PDB file of C-alpha atoms in Angstrom:
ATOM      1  CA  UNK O   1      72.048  85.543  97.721  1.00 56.00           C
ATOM      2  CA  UNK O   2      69.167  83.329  98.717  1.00 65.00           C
ATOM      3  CA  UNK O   3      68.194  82.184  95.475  1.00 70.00           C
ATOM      4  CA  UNK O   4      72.071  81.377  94.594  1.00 66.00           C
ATOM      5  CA  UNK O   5      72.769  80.235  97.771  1.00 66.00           C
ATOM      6  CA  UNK O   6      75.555  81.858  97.204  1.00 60.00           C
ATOM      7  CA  UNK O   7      77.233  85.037 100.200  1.00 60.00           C
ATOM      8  CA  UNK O   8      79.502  86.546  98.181  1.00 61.00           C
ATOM      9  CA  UNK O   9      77.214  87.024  94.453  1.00 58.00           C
ATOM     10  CA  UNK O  10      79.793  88.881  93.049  1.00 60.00           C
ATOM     11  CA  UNK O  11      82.832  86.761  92.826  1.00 59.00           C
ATOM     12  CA  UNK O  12      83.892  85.502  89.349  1.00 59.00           C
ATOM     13  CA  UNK O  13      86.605  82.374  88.964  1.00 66.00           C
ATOM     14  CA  UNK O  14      88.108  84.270  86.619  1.00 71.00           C
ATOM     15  CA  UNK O  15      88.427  87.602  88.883  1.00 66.00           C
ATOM     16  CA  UNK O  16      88.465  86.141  92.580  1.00 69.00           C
ATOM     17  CA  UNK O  17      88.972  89.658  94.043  1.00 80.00           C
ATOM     18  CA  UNK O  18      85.553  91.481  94.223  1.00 84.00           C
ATOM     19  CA  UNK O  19      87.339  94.304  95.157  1.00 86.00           C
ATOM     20  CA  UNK O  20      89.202  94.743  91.586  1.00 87.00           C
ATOM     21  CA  UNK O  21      85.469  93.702  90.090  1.00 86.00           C
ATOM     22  CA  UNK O  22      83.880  96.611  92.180  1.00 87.00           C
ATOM     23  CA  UNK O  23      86.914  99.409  91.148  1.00 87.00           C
ATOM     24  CA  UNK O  24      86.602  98.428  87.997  1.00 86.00           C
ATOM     25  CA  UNK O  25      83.151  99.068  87.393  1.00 86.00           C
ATOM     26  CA  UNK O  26      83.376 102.297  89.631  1.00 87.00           C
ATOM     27  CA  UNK O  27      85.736 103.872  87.018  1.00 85.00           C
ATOM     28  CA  UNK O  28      84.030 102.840  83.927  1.00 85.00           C
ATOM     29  CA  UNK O  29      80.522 103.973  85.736  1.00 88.00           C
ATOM     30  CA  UNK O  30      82.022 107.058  87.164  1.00 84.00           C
ATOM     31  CA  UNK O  31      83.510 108.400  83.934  1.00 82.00           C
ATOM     32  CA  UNK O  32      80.249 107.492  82.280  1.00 86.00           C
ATOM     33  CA  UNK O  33      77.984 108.945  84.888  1.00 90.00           C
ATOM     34  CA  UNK O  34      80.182 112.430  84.744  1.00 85.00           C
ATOM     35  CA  UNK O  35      80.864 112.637  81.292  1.00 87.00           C
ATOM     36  CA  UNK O  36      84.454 113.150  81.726  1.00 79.00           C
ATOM     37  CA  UNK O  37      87.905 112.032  80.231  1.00 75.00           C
ATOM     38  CA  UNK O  38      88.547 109.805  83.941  1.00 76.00           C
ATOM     39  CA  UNK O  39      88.470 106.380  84.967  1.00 75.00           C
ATOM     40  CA  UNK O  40      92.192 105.321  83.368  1.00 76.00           C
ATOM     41  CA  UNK O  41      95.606 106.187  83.168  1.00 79.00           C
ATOM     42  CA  UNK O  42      96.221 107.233  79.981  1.00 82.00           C
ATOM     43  CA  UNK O  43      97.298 110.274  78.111  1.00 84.00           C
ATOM     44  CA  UNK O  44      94.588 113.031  77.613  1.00 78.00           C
ATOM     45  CA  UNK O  45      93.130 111.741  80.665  1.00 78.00           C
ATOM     46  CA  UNK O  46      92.739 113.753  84.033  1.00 78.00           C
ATOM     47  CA  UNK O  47      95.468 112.394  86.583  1.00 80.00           C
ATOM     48  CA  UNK O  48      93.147 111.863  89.893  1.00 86.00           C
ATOM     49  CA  UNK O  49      94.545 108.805  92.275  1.00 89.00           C
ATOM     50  CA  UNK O  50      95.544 108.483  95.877  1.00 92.00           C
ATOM     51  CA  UNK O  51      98.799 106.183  96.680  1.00 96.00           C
ATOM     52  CA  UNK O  52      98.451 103.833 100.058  1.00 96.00           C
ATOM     53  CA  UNK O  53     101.204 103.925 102.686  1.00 96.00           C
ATOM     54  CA  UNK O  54     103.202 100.699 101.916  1.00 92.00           C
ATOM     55  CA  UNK O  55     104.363 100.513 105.490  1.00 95.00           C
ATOM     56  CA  UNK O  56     100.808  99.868 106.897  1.00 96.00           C
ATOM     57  CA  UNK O  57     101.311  96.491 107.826  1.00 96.00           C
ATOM     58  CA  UNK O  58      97.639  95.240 106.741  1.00 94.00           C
ATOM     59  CA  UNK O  59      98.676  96.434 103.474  1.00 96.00           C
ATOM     60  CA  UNK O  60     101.995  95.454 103.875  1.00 96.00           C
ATOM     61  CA  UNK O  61     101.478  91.874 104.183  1.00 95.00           C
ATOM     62  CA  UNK O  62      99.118  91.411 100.802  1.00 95.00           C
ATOM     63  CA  UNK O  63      99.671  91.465  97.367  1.00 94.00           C
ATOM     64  CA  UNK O  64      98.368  92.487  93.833  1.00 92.00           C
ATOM     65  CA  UNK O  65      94.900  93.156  93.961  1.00 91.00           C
ATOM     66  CA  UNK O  66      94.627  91.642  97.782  1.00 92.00           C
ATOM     67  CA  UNK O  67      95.681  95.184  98.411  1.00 94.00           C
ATOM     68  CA  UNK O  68      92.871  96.941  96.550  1.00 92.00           C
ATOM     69  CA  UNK O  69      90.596  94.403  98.449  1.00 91.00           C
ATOM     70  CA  UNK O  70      91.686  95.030 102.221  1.00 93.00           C
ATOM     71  CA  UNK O  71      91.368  99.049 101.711  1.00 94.00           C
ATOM     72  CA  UNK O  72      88.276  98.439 100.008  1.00 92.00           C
ATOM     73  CA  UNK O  73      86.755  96.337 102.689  1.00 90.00           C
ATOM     74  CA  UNK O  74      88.627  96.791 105.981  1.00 92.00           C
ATOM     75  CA  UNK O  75      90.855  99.971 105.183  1.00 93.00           C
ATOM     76  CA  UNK O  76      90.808 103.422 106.763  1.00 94.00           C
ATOM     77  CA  UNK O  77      91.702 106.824 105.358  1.00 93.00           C
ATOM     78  CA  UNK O  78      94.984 106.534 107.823  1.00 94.00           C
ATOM     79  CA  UNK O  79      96.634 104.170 104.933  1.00 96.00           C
ATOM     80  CA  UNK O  80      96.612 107.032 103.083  1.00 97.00           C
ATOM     81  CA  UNK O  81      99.535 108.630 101.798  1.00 97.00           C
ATOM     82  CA  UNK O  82      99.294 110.644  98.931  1.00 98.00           C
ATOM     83  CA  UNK O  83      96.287 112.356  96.443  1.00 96.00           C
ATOM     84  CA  UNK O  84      96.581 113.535  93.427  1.00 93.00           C
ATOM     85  CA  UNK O  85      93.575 115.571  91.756  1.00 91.00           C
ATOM     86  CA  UNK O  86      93.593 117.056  88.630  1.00 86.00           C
ATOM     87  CA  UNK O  87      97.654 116.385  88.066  1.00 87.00           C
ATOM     88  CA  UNK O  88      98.107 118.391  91.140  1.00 91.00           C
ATOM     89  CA  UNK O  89      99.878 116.729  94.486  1.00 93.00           C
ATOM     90  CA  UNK O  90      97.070 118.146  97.064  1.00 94.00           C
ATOM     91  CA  UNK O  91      98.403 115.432 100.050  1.00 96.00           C
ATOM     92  CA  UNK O  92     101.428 114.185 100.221  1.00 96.00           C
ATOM     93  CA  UNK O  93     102.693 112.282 103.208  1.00 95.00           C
ATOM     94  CA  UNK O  94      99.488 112.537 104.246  1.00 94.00           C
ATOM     95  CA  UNK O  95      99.193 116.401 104.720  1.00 94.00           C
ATOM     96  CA  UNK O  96      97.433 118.769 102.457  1.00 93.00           C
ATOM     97  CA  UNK O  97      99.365 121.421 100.547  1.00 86.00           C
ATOM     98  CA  UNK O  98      97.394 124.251 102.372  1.00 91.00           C
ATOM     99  CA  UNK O  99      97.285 122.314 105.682  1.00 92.00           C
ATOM    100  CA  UNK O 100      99.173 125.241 107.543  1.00 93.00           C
ATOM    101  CA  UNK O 101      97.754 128.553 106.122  1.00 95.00           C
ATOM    102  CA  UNK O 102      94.390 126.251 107.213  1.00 94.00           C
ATOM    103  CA  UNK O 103      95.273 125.970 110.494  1.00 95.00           C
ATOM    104  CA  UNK O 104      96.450 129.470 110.859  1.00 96.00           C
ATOM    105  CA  UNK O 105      92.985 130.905 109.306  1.00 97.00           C
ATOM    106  CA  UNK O 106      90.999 128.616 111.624  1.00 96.00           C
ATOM    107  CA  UNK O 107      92.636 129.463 115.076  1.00 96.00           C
ATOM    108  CA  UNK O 108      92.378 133.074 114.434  1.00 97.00           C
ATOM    109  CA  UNK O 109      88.285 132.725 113.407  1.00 97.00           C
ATOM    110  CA  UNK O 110      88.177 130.821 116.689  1.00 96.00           C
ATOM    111  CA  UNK O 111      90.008 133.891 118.630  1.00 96.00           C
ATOM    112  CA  UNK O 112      87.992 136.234 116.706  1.00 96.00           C
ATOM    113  CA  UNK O 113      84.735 133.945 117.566  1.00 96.00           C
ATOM    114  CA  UNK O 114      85.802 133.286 121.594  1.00 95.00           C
ATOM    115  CA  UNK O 115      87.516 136.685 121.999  1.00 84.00           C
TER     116      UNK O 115
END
């Protein structure tokens, strides 16, 4: 940054959101990294993605990859909606499959705990 005089050193012209740049590289380096048939959507490939609540009204109000950059930056796992791991729905509406049977295991190993 000092030597560039530059604050943000990893926008491009050509790709203005460093957000896109930095998900990009993530699924290229992650799929590397692991080894693994990830990163893209494309047949043969693993089906692992989350989908953002459309309603949240800082997502809302962006666009295209203006999206990917206010999660990336600013966003909070509240926005949300849905995960997908594997090809299997595990959240959806922003509740886990085995959210209840959870629940139910946990208050009954606190009763059993605090008698």
């Amino acid at each position: 940054r000092l030597r560039d005089q530059r604050r943000n050193r990893l926008y491009r012209p050509d790709q203005p959101m460093v957000g896109r740049t930095l998900y990009d590289a993530a699924l290229v380096g992650g799929a590397q990294a692991m080894g693994q048939p990830v990163g893209a959507l494309e047949v043969g490939k693993r089906a692992d993605w989350l989908v953002l609540d459309g309603n949240d009204p800082y997502l809302a109000t962006a666009s295209g990859d203006a999206i990917l950059n206010r999660w990336l930056f600013a966003g909070s796992d509240r926005q949300i909606r849905d995960v997908m791991v594997n090809g299997r729905w595990v959240i959806r509406d922003g509740h886990h499959a085995d959210e209840g049977q959870s629940s139910r295991a946990f208050a009954q190993v606190l009763r059993e705990l605090l008698g």
